[in-house]
Short mmCIF file of C-alpha atoms in Angstrom, two decimals:
data_model
loop_
_atom_site.label_atom_id
_atom_site.label_comp_id
_atom_site.label_asym_id
_atom_site.label_seq_id
_atom_site.Cartn_x
_atom_site.Cartn_y
_atom_site.Cartn_z
CA MET A 1 1.89 -45.18 100.14
CA VAL A 2 1.60 -47.98 97.60
CA VAL A 3 -2.24 -47.66 97.26
CA GLN A 4 -4.36 -44.73 97.91
CA ILE A 5 -8.35 -44.80 97.87
CA ASN A 6 -10.18 -41.43 97.97
CA GLY A 7 -13.71 -41.31 98.66
CA VAL A 8 -14.59 -44.44 96.63
CA THR A 9 -18.38 -45.12 96.23
CA LYS A 10 -19.53 -48.03 93.97
CA ARG A 11 -23.15 -49.01 93.50
CA PHE A 12 -24.90 -51.89 91.72
CA GLY A 13 -28.30 -50.60 90.52
CA ASP A 14 -29.67 -49.06 93.89
CA HIS A 15 -27.74 -50.93 96.05
CA GLU A 16 -24.80 -49.27 97.53
CA VAL A 17 -21.75 -51.77 97.92
CA LEU A 18 -19.01 -49.19 98.94
CA LYS A 19 -19.61 -45.84 100.69
CA ASP A 20 -17.06 -43.21 100.64
CA ILE A 21 -14.11 -45.61 101.05
CA HIS A 22 -10.82 -43.75 102.10
CA LEU A 23 -7.87 -46.39 102.55
CA ASP A 24 -3.99 -45.91 102.34
CA ILE A 25 -1.83 -48.95 102.26
CA PRO A 26 1.93 -48.41 103.19
CA GLU A 27 4.54 -50.15 101.46
CA HIS A 28 6.05 -53.50 102.51
CA THR A 29 3.21 -54.41 104.89
CA VAL A 30 0.68 -57.17 105.27
CA PHE A 31 -2.62 -55.41 105.35
CA GLY A 32 -5.46 -57.36 106.28
CA PHE A 33 -8.92 -56.42 105.03
CA VAL A 34 -11.41 -57.94 107.40
CA GLY A 35 -15.18 -57.80 106.90
CA ALA A 36 -18.30 -60.58 106.91
CA ASN A 37 -19.01 -62.21 103.84
CA GLY A 38 -20.59 -59.80 101.42
CA SER A 39 -19.38 -56.74 103.35
CA GLY A 40 -17.96 -55.53 99.94
CA LYS A 41 -14.24 -56.63 100.14
CA THR A 42 -14.36 -58.36 96.40
CA THR A 43 -16.14 -55.30 95.12
CA LEU A 44 -13.30 -52.82 96.34
CA MET A 45 -10.54 -55.02 95.12
CA LYS A 46 -12.18 -55.73 91.45
CA CYS A 47 -12.35 -51.67 91.62
CA MET A 48 -8.64 -51.83 92.47
CA LEU A 49 -7.86 -53.87 89.44
CA GLY A 50 -10.10 -51.96 87.00
CA LEU A 51 -12.33 -54.49 86.72
CA LEU A 52 -15.38 -52.90 87.63
CA PRO A 53 -16.08 -48.88 87.37
CA LEU A 54 -16.38 -46.57 90.19
CA ASN A 55 -19.53 -44.17 90.83
CA ALA A 56 -17.26 -41.74 92.79
CA GLY A 57 -13.59 -41.39 93.99
CA SER A 58 -10.48 -42.44 92.84
CA ILE A 59 -7.74 -44.98 93.40
CA THR A 60 -4.01 -44.55 92.64
CA ILE A 61 -1.50 -47.57 92.68
CA ALA A 62 1.98 -47.09 92.92
CA GLY A 63 1.23 -43.48 91.59
CA GLN A 64 -0.68 -44.78 88.54
CA SER A 65 -4.43 -44.04 88.66
CA VAL A 66 -6.78 -47.12 88.01
CA THR A 67 -9.09 -46.77 85.18
CA PHE A 68 -12.04 -49.04 84.40
CA GLY A 69 -11.26 -51.60 81.67
CA GLU A 70 -7.47 -50.38 81.12
CA THR A 71 -4.79 -52.29 82.53
CA LYS A 72 -1.86 -49.75 83.17
CA SER A 73 -1.86 -49.83 86.74
CA ASN A 74 -1.98 -53.73 86.76
CA GLN A 75 1.60 -53.66 85.78
CA TYR A 76 2.12 -53.10 89.54
CA VAL A 77 -0.25 -55.44 90.90
CA GLY A 78 -0.50 -59.52 91.38
CA TYR A 79 -3.95 -60.50 92.02
CA LEU A 80 -5.24 -63.80 93.51
CA PRO A 81 -8.97 -64.24 93.16
CA ASP A 82 -10.87 -66.04 95.83
CA VAL A 83 -11.27 -68.80 93.51
CA PRO A 84 -8.57 -69.18 91.12
CA GLU A 85 -9.23 -70.49 87.98
CA PHE A 86 -6.40 -71.88 85.77
CA TYR A 87 -6.16 -73.39 82.25
CA PRO A 88 -6.69 -77.22 83.34
CA PHE A 89 -4.48 -78.32 80.26
CA TYR A 90 -1.48 -76.84 81.22
CA THR A 91 1.19 -77.64 84.01
CA ALA A 92 2.09 -75.04 86.43
CA THR A 93 5.23 -74.15 84.95
CA GLN A 94 3.34 -73.83 81.46
CA TYR A 95 0.85 -71.74 83.13
CA LEU A 96 3.47 -69.38 84.68
CA GLU A 97 5.22 -69.10 81.29
CA LEU A 98 2.24 -67.76 79.92
CA CYS A 99 1.88 -65.07 82.66
CA ALA A 100 5.43 -64.18 82.26
CA VAL A 101 4.83 -63.50 78.41
CA ILE A 102 1.62 -61.38 79.26
CA THR A 103 3.74 -59.35 81.63
CA ASN A 104 6.29 -58.95 79.36
CA MET A 105 9.02 -60.80 81.26
CA THR A 106 12.30 -61.30 79.21
CA LYS A 107 13.12 -64.93 78.62
CA THR A 108 16.21 -64.65 80.70
CA GLU A 109 14.60 -63.76 83.76
CA ARG A 110 11.67 -65.92 83.29
CA GLN A 111 13.00 -69.50 84.02
CA GLY A 112 14.88 -68.55 87.08
CA ARG A 113 11.82 -66.46 88.46
CA ILE A 114 9.43 -69.33 87.77
CA HIS A 115 11.69 -72.08 89.55
CA GLU A 116 12.43 -69.52 92.42
CA LEU A 117 8.28 -69.33 92.80
CA LEU A 118 7.43 -72.78 92.54
CA GLU A 119 10.00 -73.44 95.14
CA LEU A 120 8.52 -70.87 97.63
CA VAL A 121 4.83 -72.24 97.11
CA GLY A 122 5.92 -75.81 97.26
CA LEU A 123 5.04 -76.90 93.47
CA ALA A 124 8.68 -77.18 92.08
CA ASP A 125 8.25 -81.30 91.89
CA THR A 126 4.84 -81.31 90.73
CA THR A 127 4.61 -82.07 86.93
CA SER A 128 0.99 -82.96 86.76
CA LEU A 129 -1.76 -81.16 85.10
CA ILE A 130 -3.69 -78.31 86.77
CA SER A 131 -6.79 -80.24 86.36
CA THR A 132 -5.45 -82.65 88.93
CA TYR A 133 -4.60 -80.14 91.58
CA SER A 134 -6.38 -79.95 94.82
CA ARG A 135 -7.78 -76.46 96.27
CA GLY A 136 -4.79 -75.80 98.14
CA MET A 137 -2.34 -76.42 95.28
CA LYS A 138 -4.62 -73.98 93.15
CA GLN A 139 -4.13 -71.38 95.71
CA ARG A 140 -0.42 -71.82 95.95
CA LEU A 141 -0.22 -71.57 92.18
CA GLY A 142 -2.23 -68.66 92.41
CA ILE A 143 0.18 -66.91 94.72
CA ALA A 144 3.06 -67.87 92.56
CA GLN A 145 1.24 -66.28 89.66
CA ALA A 146 0.39 -62.96 91.49
CA LEU A 147 4.20 -62.61 92.56
CA LEU A 148 5.67 -63.41 89.07
CA ASN A 149 6.33 -60.09 87.92
CA ARG A 150 7.46 -58.78 91.07
CA PRO A 151 4.45 -56.61 91.89
CA LYS A 152 4.71 -53.80 94.31
CA LEU A 153 1.16 -54.79 95.61
CA LEU A 154 -0.34 -58.40 95.80
CA ILE A 155 -3.90 -58.54 96.14
CA CYS A 156 -5.33 -61.79 97.58
CA ASP A 157 -9.06 -62.25 97.91
CA GLU A 158 -10.09 -64.50 100.75
CA PRO A 159 -6.85 -66.60 100.38
CA THR A 160 -7.55 -69.19 102.98
CA SER A 161 -11.31 -69.03 103.34
CA ALA A 162 -11.95 -72.52 101.93
CA LEU A 163 -8.71 -74.49 103.14
CA ASP A 164 -8.01 -76.99 105.75
CA PRO A 165 -5.82 -75.58 108.77
CA ALA A 166 -2.59 -77.17 107.31
CA GLY A 167 -3.36 -75.51 104.05
CA ARG A 168 -4.22 -72.19 105.89
CA ALA A 169 -1.01 -72.34 107.72
CA GLN A 170 0.81 -72.44 104.24
CA ILE A 171 -0.77 -69.74 102.66
CA LEU A 172 -0.37 -67.46 105.65
CA SER A 173 3.48 -68.20 106.01
CA ILE A 174 3.92 -67.67 102.12
CA LEU A 175 2.02 -64.15 102.34
CA HIS A 176 4.28 -63.49 105.21
CA LYS A 177 7.50 -64.39 103.39
CA ALA A 178 6.08 -62.29 100.20
CA LYS A 179 6.27 -59.12 102.43
CA GLU A 180 9.91 -59.18 101.81
CA GLU A 181 9.44 -58.00 98.05
CA THR A 182 6.12 -56.69 97.91
CA THR A 183 2.99 -55.15 99.60
CA VAL A 184 0.25 -57.67 100.80
CA PHE A 185 -3.19 -56.58 100.90
CA PHE A 186 -5.48 -59.71 101.73
CA SER A 187 -9.05 -59.84 102.61
CA THR A 188 -10.61 -62.47 105.04
CA HIS A 189 -13.35 -63.18 107.08
CA ILE A 190 -11.40 -65.16 109.21
CA VAL A 191 -10.24 -62.63 111.83
CA SER A 192 -7.63 -65.04 113.40
CA ASP A 193 -5.81 -65.34 110.17
CA ALA A 194 -5.51 -61.39 109.69
CA GLU A 195 -4.04 -61.34 113.62
CA GLN A 196 -1.31 -63.96 112.68
CA ILE A 197 0.28 -62.03 109.82
CA CYS A 198 -0.97 -58.55 109.41
CA ASP A 199 1.04 -55.14 110.33
CA HIS A 200 -2.26 -53.36 109.37
CA VAL A 201 -5.61 -54.08 109.72
CA ALA A 202 -8.99 -52.51 108.10
CA MET A 203 -12.48 -53.57 108.62
CA LEU A 204 -15.03 -53.23 106.21
CA HIS A 205 -18.50 -53.45 107.53
CA GLU A 206 -21.92 -52.77 105.03
CA GLY A 207 -19.68 -50.74 102.75
CA THR A 208 -17.78 -48.71 105.24
CA ILE A 209 -14.52 -48.67 106.84
CA ILE A 210 -15.00 -48.82 110.35
CA PHE A 211 -11.78 -48.92 111.76
CA GLN A 212 -7.69 -48.96 110.02
CA ASP A 213 -4.73 -48.90 111.85
CA GLU A 214 -1.67 -50.83 112.87
CA LEU A 215 -2.67 -54.00 114.49
CA VAL A 216 -0.25 -53.18 117.36
CA ASN A 217 -2.39 -50.07 118.07
CA LEU A 218 -5.79 -51.78 117.74
CA LYS A 219 -4.76 -54.42 120.25
CA GLN A 220 -3.32 -51.91 122.86
CA GLN A 221 -4.70 -48.47 122.66
CA MET A 222 -8.26 -49.09 123.61
CA THR A 223 -7.63 -50.73 126.92
CA GLY A 224 -4.83 -48.84 128.60
CA GLN A 225 -4.61 -52.01 131.07
CA PHE A 226 -1.59 -53.94 131.99
CA ILE A 227 -1.32 -57.54 133.48
CA PHE A 228 0.88 -58.35 136.41
CA THR A 229 2.29 -61.37 138.19
CA PHE A 230 3.92 -61.28 141.34
CA THR A 231 6.47 -63.40 143.70
CA ILE A 232 3.89 -63.58 146.20
CA PRO A 233 0.16 -64.81 145.60
CA VAL A 234 -2.01 -62.52 143.61
CA THR A 235 -4.87 -62.48 146.47
CA GLU A 236 -2.37 -61.00 148.83
CA VAL A 237 -1.38 -58.37 146.30
CA HIS A 238 -5.00 -57.49 145.72
CA GLU A 239 -5.67 -57.16 149.28
CA ARG A 240 -2.63 -54.83 149.93
CA LEU A 241 -3.39 -52.48 146.89
CA LYS A 242 -7.30 -52.37 147.23
CA ASN A 243 -7.29 -49.24 149.28
CA THR A 244 -4.74 -47.39 146.88
CA PRO A 245 -5.98 -45.25 144.29
CA PHE A 246 -5.17 -47.62 141.45
CA LYS A 247 -8.03 -49.68 139.75
CA VAL A 248 -6.99 -53.33 140.36
CA LYS A 249 -8.85 -56.77 139.52
CA ILE A 250 -8.11 -60.33 139.71
CA ASP A 251 -8.57 -62.02 136.47
CA SER A 252 -7.17 -65.45 135.82
CA GLU A 253 -4.77 -65.64 138.84
CA GLN A 254 -3.43 -62.22 137.52
CA LEU A 255 -3.41 -58.79 138.63
CA VAL A 256 -5.07 -56.53 135.94
CA VAL A 257 -4.45 -52.80 136.88
CA ASN A 258 -5.76 -49.88 134.95
CA LEU A 259 -2.74 -47.43 134.13
CA PRO A 260 -3.97 -45.18 131.32
CA ASP A 261 -0.86 -42.87 131.24
CA GLU A 262 2.87 -42.53 132.18
CA SER A 263 2.71 -40.81 135.19
CA THR A 264 -0.10 -43.31 136.70
CA GLN A 265 2.42 -46.09 135.57
CA LEU A 266 5.28 -44.64 137.23
CA ALA A 267 3.26 -43.98 140.49
CA PHE A 268 2.15 -47.49 140.48
CA MET A 269 5.62 -48.88 140.27
CA GLN A 270 6.48 -46.55 143.31
CA GLU A 271 3.38 -47.82 145.16
CA LEU A 272 4.78 -51.61 144.37
CA THR A 273 8.16 -50.49 145.62
CA THR A 274 7.11 -48.91 148.80
CA GLN A 275 5.10 -51.90 149.62
CA LYS A 276 7.94 -54.21 148.63
CA ILE A 277 6.13 -56.16 146.37
CA LEU A 278 8.41 -57.67 143.81
CA ILE A 279 7.12 -58.28 140.24
CA GLN A 280 7.65 -61.49 138.25
CA SER A 281 5.95 -60.24 134.89
CA MET A 282 4.33 -57.05 133.54
CA GLN A 283 2.66 -56.92 129.91
CA PRO A 284 0.04 -54.77 128.49
CA LYS A 285 -3.25 -56.11 128.33
CA THR A 286 -4.17 -56.94 124.57
CA ARG A 287 -7.38 -57.59 123.00
CA LEU A 288 -7.92 -60.29 120.11
CA LEU A 289 -8.75 -58.61 117.21
CA GLU A 290 -11.70 -60.78 117.04
CA GLN A 291 -12.99 -59.10 120.54
CA LEU A 292 -12.37 -55.75 118.93
CA VAL A 293 -14.29 -56.71 115.50
CA LEU A 294 -17.16 -57.84 117.85
CA GLU A 295 -17.16 -54.94 119.96
CA VAL A 296 -17.25 -52.50 116.89
CA LEU A 297 -20.18 -54.59 115.57
CA GLY A 298 -21.88 -54.41 118.74
CA MET B 1 2.94 -58.14 70.33
CA ASN B 2 4.59 -60.65 72.49
CA GLN B 3 1.53 -60.45 74.58
CA TRP B 4 -0.75 -61.22 71.46
CA LEU B 5 1.09 -64.18 70.21
CA GLY B 6 1.61 -65.43 73.95
CA PHE B 7 -2.28 -65.44 74.36
CA LEU B 8 -2.33 -66.72 70.45
CA LYS B 9 -0.21 -69.65 71.61
CA LYS B 10 -2.38 -70.53 74.22
CA GLU B 11 -5.50 -70.49 72.12
CA TRP B 12 -3.81 -72.96 69.97
CA PHE B 13 -2.63 -75.27 72.57
CA GLU B 14 -6.17 -75.26 74.14
CA SER B 15 -7.61 -75.89 70.78
CA VAL B 16 -5.53 -78.87 70.40
CA LYS B 17 -6.05 -79.88 73.63
CA THR B 18 -9.67 -79.78 73.48
CA TYR B 19 -9.60 -82.01 70.15
CA LYS B 20 -10.96 -78.86 68.00
CA LEU B 21 -7.86 -79.53 65.69
CA MET B 22 -8.81 -83.14 65.20
CA LEU B 23 -12.42 -82.62 64.91
CA VAL B 24 -11.97 -79.96 62.15
CA VAL B 25 -9.51 -81.81 60.13
CA VAL B 26 -11.72 -85.17 60.43
CA ILE B 27 -15.07 -83.42 59.55
CA PHE B 28 -13.90 -81.16 56.77
CA SER B 29 -11.57 -84.32 55.34
CA ILE B 30 -14.72 -86.42 55.20
CA LEU B 31 -16.82 -83.31 53.69
CA GLY B 32 -14.00 -83.27 51.04
CA ILE B 33 -14.26 -86.90 50.31
CA LEU B 34 -18.20 -87.02 50.43
CA ASN B 35 -18.57 -84.21 47.62
CA PRO B 36 -17.29 -86.02 44.67
CA PHE B 37 -18.47 -89.43 46.02
CA THR B 38 -21.95 -88.46 46.65
CA ALA B 39 -21.92 -87.07 42.88
CA LYS B 40 -20.65 -90.08 41.64
CA ILE B 41 -22.63 -92.66 43.78
CA THR B 42 -26.13 -90.78 43.18
CA PRO B 43 -27.16 -92.14 39.71
CA VAL B 44 -26.21 -95.47 40.98
CA VAL B 45 -28.09 -95.23 44.03
CA PHE B 46 -31.17 -93.94 41.98
CA GLU B 47 -31.13 -96.87 39.91
CA LYS B 48 -30.82 -99.41 42.56
CA PHE B 49 -33.66 -97.89 44.52
CA MET B 50 -36.08 -97.50 41.53
CA PRO B 51 -39.01 -100.11 41.38
CA GLU B 52 -37.91 -102.72 38.81
CA GLY B 53 -38.73 -102.05 35.14
CA THR B 54 -38.59 -98.41 35.78
CA PHE B 55 -36.51 -96.53 33.28
CA VAL B 56 -34.74 -93.38 34.74
CA ASN B 57 -32.54 -91.36 32.34
CA LEU B 58 -30.21 -89.55 34.46
CA PRO B 59 -27.42 -87.82 32.80
CA GLU B 60 -23.88 -89.08 33.66
CA PRO B 61 -22.34 -86.84 36.63
CA THR B 62 -19.82 -84.07 35.77
CA ALA B 63 -17.54 -82.05 37.98
CA LEU B 64 -20.24 -79.46 38.37
CA ASP B 65 -22.03 -81.88 40.22
CA SER B 66 -19.15 -82.69 42.52
CA TRP B 67 -18.59 -78.90 43.16
CA LEU B 68 -22.69 -78.50 43.79
CA GLN B 69 -22.16 -80.92 46.54
CA PHE B 70 -19.24 -78.89 47.78
CA TYR B 71 -21.51 -75.69 48.21
CA LYS B 72 -24.27 -77.74 49.69
CA ASN B 73 -22.42 -79.89 52.13
CA VAL B 74 -19.66 -77.20 53.70
CA PRO B 75 -22.22 -74.58 54.17
CA GLN B 76 -24.93 -76.77 55.73
CA MET B 77 -23.25 -79.11 57.54
CA GLY B 78 -19.45 -77.86 57.79
CA LEU B 79 -20.17 -74.36 58.81
CA ILE B 80 -22.87 -75.30 61.00
CA VAL B 81 -20.53 -77.87 63.01
CA PHE B 82 -17.76 -75.26 62.73
CA ILE B 83 -19.88 -72.55 64.52
CA LEU B 84 -20.85 -75.04 67.19
CA LEU B 85 -17.29 -76.20 67.84
CA PHE B 86 -16.32 -72.20 68.08
CA SER B 87 -19.63 -71.08 70.06
CA THR B 88 -18.10 -70.85 73.49
CA MET B 89 -15.09 -69.17 72.60
CA MET B 90 -15.48 -66.27 75.32
CA SER B 91 -18.24 -68.00 77.69
CA LYS B 92 -16.20 -70.51 78.68
CA GLU B 93 -13.57 -68.40 79.83
CA LEU B 94 -16.09 -65.81 81.10
CA GLU B 95 -18.12 -68.40 83.11
CA LYS B 96 -15.02 -70.09 84.58
CA GLY B 97 -13.10 -66.96 85.41
CA THR B 98 -9.93 -67.98 83.64
CA LEU B 99 -9.44 -64.64 82.07
CA LEU B 100 -9.41 -62.71 85.46
CA ILE B 101 -5.97 -63.60 86.32
CA LEU B 102 -4.55 -62.71 82.86
CA LEU B 103 -6.41 -59.08 82.69
CA SER B 104 -5.11 -58.40 86.23
CA LYS B 105 -1.68 -58.98 84.83
CA GLY B 106 -2.04 -56.63 82.18
CA LEU B 107 -3.41 -58.70 79.19
CA ARG B 108 -5.33 -55.78 77.03
CA ARG B 109 -8.74 -56.87 76.46
CA ASN B 110 -8.72 -56.19 72.46
CA THR B 111 -5.78 -58.89 72.56
CA VAL B 112 -8.36 -61.42 73.94
CA ILE B 113 -10.81 -60.79 71.19
CA THR B 114 -8.47 -60.20 68.31
CA ALA B 115 -6.50 -63.45 69.29
CA LYS B 116 -9.50 -65.49 69.44
CA PHE B 117 -10.87 -64.23 66.19
CA PHE B 118 -7.78 -64.77 64.46
CA MET B 119 -7.29 -68.53 65.97
CA ALA B 120 -10.87 -69.16 64.85
CA LEU B 121 -10.15 -67.48 61.28
CA CYS B 122 -6.96 -70.04 61.15
CA TYR B 123 -9.06 -72.84 61.73
CA TRP B 124 -11.72 -71.67 59.26
CA THR B 125 -8.99 -71.35 56.54
CA LEU B 126 -7.82 -74.74 57.44
CA ALA B 127 -11.25 -76.09 57.12
CA ILE B 128 -11.92 -74.76 53.82
CA THR B 129 -8.52 -75.29 52.18
CA LEU B 130 -8.60 -79.00 53.26
CA SER B 131 -12.12 -79.61 52.10
CA PHE B 132 -11.65 -77.66 49.14
CA THR B 133 -8.27 -79.34 48.29
CA ILE B 134 -9.81 -82.88 48.59
CA THR B 135 -12.63 -82.23 46.58
CA TYR B 136 -10.57 -80.47 43.84
CA ALA B 137 -8.18 -83.76 43.75
CA TYR B 138 -11.04 -86.30 43.94
CA THR B 139 -13.03 -84.47 41.35
CA ALA B 140 -10.12 -84.22 39.13
CA TYR B 141 -9.59 -87.92 39.37
CA TYR B 142 -12.88 -88.63 37.89
CA TRP B 143 -13.78 -85.43 35.75
CA ASP B 144 -12.56 -82.77 33.41
CA GLN B 145 -12.93 -79.50 35.60
CA SER B 146 -11.68 -77.17 32.82
CA GLN B 147 -15.18 -76.03 32.03
CA LEU B 148 -15.86 -74.77 35.58
CA GLN B 149 -15.63 -70.80 36.07
CA HIS B 150 -14.24 -68.79 39.01
CA LEU B 151 -13.70 -71.89 41.05
CA LEU B 152 -11.32 -70.13 43.72
CA PHE B 153 -13.59 -67.07 43.73
CA ALA B 154 -16.65 -68.94 44.31
CA ALA B 155 -14.93 -70.80 47.33
CA SER B 156 -13.62 -67.46 48.65
CA CYS B 157 -17.30 -66.22 48.89
CA LEU B 158 -18.07 -69.20 51.10
CA TYR B 159 -14.99 -68.53 52.98
CA VAL B 160 -15.89 -64.78 53.42
CA PHE B 161 -19.48 -65.59 54.41
CA GLY B 162 -18.06 -68.24 57.34
CA ILE B 163 -15.83 -65.39 58.48
CA LEU B 164 -18.77 -62.96 59.12
CA LEU B 165 -20.66 -65.63 61.04
CA LEU B 166 -17.36 -66.28 63.27
CA ALA B 167 -17.59 -62.61 64.07
CA VAL B 168 -21.03 -62.74 64.85
CA THR B 169 -20.80 -65.79 66.91
CA LEU B 170 -17.73 -64.25 69.03
CA TRP B 171 -19.86 -60.97 69.30
CA GLY B 172 -22.79 -62.90 70.66
CA ASN B 173 -20.88 -65.15 73.16
CA THR B 174 -19.04 -62.10 74.63
CA LEU B 175 -22.28 -60.30 74.55
CA PHE B 176 -24.17 -62.87 76.75
CA ALA B 177 -21.46 -64.85 77.92
CA THR B 178 -23.58 -68.34 77.93
CA PRO B 179 -22.71 -71.16 75.60
CA TYR B 180 -26.09 -70.78 73.62
CA GLY B 181 -25.54 -66.95 73.52
CA GLY B 182 -23.38 -66.80 70.44
CA THR B 183 -25.14 -69.64 68.53
CA LEU B 184 -28.31 -68.13 69.14
CA VAL B 185 -27.20 -64.28 67.89
CA THR B 186 -25.78 -66.17 64.82
CA ILE B 187 -29.07 -68.24 64.05
CA LEU B 188 -30.94 -64.70 64.34
CA VAL B 189 -28.43 -63.02 62.13
CA VAL B 190 -28.83 -65.71 59.64
CA ILE B 191 -32.79 -65.85 59.84
CA ALA B 192 -32.55 -62.15 59.30
CA LEU B 193 -30.59 -62.30 56.14
CA PHE B 194 -32.90 -64.95 54.66
CA ILE B 195 -35.99 -62.88 55.35
CA ALA B 196 -34.20 -60.10 53.64
CA ALA B 197 -33.56 -62.34 50.72
CA ILE B 198 -37.29 -62.54 50.15
CA PHE B 199 -36.88 -59.46 48.61
CA PRO B 200 -35.31 -59.31 45.27
CA GLN B 201 -33.46 -55.91 45.70
CA SER B 202 -31.65 -57.32 48.53
CA ALA B 203 -29.50 -59.43 46.01
CA ASN B 204 -27.35 -56.20 45.45
CA TRP B 205 -26.00 -56.21 49.07
CA ASN B 206 -27.25 -59.32 50.89
CA PRO B 207 -24.13 -61.25 52.25
CA LEU B 208 -26.31 -64.49 51.95
CA GLU B 209 -25.93 -63.88 47.97
CA LEU B 210 -22.14 -65.21 48.61
CA LEU B 211 -23.74 -68.66 49.17
CA THR B 212 -26.69 -68.86 46.91
CA ALA B 213 -24.45 -67.32 43.79
CA THR B 214 -21.95 -69.89 43.70
CA THR B 215 -23.47 -72.39 41.18
CA GLN B 216 -24.00 -69.26 38.80
CA LEU B 217 -20.41 -68.54 39.27
CA LEU B 218 -19.27 -71.91 38.49
CA THR B 219 -21.64 -72.24 35.18
CA GLY B 220 -20.19 -68.61 34.33
CA GLU B 221 -23.61 -67.04 34.64
CA LEU B 222 -22.29 -64.44 37.02
CA THR B 223 -19.00 -63.01 37.28
CA PRO B 224 -17.15 -61.92 40.35
CA SER B 225 -17.81 -58.46 39.59
CA ASP B 226 -21.68 -59.09 39.97
CA LEU B 227 -20.77 -59.93 43.51
CA TRP B 228 -18.41 -57.04 44.36
CA ILE B 229 -21.05 -55.19 46.45
CA PRO B 230 -22.14 -58.33 48.88
CA TYR B 231 -18.65 -59.21 48.94
CA THR B 232 -17.24 -55.96 50.31
CA ILE B 233 -20.29 -55.35 52.59
CA THR B 234 -19.67 -58.77 54.26
CA LEU B 235 -16.18 -57.91 54.92
CA PHE B 236 -16.55 -54.46 56.27
CA THR B 237 -19.32 -55.97 58.35
CA THR B 238 -17.03 -58.65 59.57
CA ILE B 239 -14.57 -55.68 60.65
CA LEU B 240 -17.46 -53.66 62.30
CA VAL B 241 -18.69 -56.64 64.26
CA VAL B 242 -15.04 -57.33 65.45
CA TRP B 243 -14.75 -53.75 66.67
CA LEU B 244 -18.21 -53.80 68.27
CA THR B 245 -17.03 -57.16 70.34
CA ILE B 246 -13.77 -55.42 71.32
CA SER B 247 -15.51 -52.16 72.18
CA HIS B 248 -18.37 -54.12 74.38
CA PHE B 249 -15.70 -56.47 75.89
CA LYS B 250 -13.71 -53.24 77.05
CA ARG B 251 -17.14 -52.27 78.85
CA LYS B 252 -17.72 -55.57 80.14
CA LEU B 253 -17.77 -56.01 84.04
CA LEU B 254 -16.19 -58.77 85.13
#
């Protein structure tokens, strides 16, 4: 695990923003951190960066314990704030050079890496000052600086929230590519963004982690339902199967069958064979993450 | 060290791009020229504006008058403008959040404070050197300066007092993280020093003595050894304030 968060609690005065948070982030994954605005996502990220002190618990990044006000663990981290602010009098290359010096990158490594990252984020041909950049360009430069020192963990706070659809798609694509060399931990309140690129998802609600798992599991495990299409009309199949022990129903011209375990699945296949019904397609019924979030929130 | 120099380079670049260098050079050059010029022109102006027939017996200006102008103009105008120029050293970064990314990349917090203070110190050194050199050269052109005592030490008193105010401004600016925080704290500290100066005993330690004793230094009524206590106290207080600023910034929530 590249990140281990154990029992983290954070209070601002009497207001408890994070309540006994436990979170493990596996290496080389895209970990989506979903939650409504004000749920405590940014607070947890700032705690992970040592920018805020904890009231209880501990955070370890790449085996290094995070300490408030110290920067040792930050050598493994790249961070993109929700509204990244840069020095407006620099160009993208100049700003990345400053970041490279701060991360103690060698001169020989610097030039190649900066060029490579500017290519990745599509700013290689931009020579203007940062003061002239659009929001999307700033976000892309933010990702470039965060990836500069090949961090083991890339923390992105709401990287897509204020972008247009094209900008969002660009950022999501860059984050997906970044998975090859790092672990991406990004927060969002746009559930579909998390759904597009995440391997793992955790949801924070009122300071508590409500669920965390692989996205595939979250989509499938809860239902145990399968969707079938056949070579004959679905109404005819429904008619022929309604007196069997299987729970079947028609949904959008498809047959939805409840098959919670392997033996039931085999039995259903046998029934189809017996009745000589030919399958055209079969797939597990998945729920959109958004549905799951809404269900959890009640 | 690389990190410190890298951040210092950024401070330098920023100060040039935001016209601080130009402003400091222009303002302190003008002050440098203004000191001997004011001393030279004052009797002429007096004569011109007096009612006709009035006889004014003004003594001929001397090098001392030029330097008195220096110790009036540089602290009263120069230092105030200088403090205002550097009064947003930290608050601008804290308000905008530009430091957040660099700190998350491993930039040490003490590097931020010491580099910012060092850059302001360099600018103050440039300002005083420029103003002093121009005043010295221009005064030498008109008058003989050989009678003046402790010229360099007197300038160093002003320089050291300015460093203390810079440290106080940086501390206030870090503490309140607003553009006016630093200036307000500096004003309050100066007022406190003036209040303390009401009591004659405070002359033994009050940093303000470094500003008020310059005339007596130039005339030889005081020697550098008479000021060693306030001089040392000012230097130590500066170091203490910078240390306090670092310590405060290390605990600051960002």
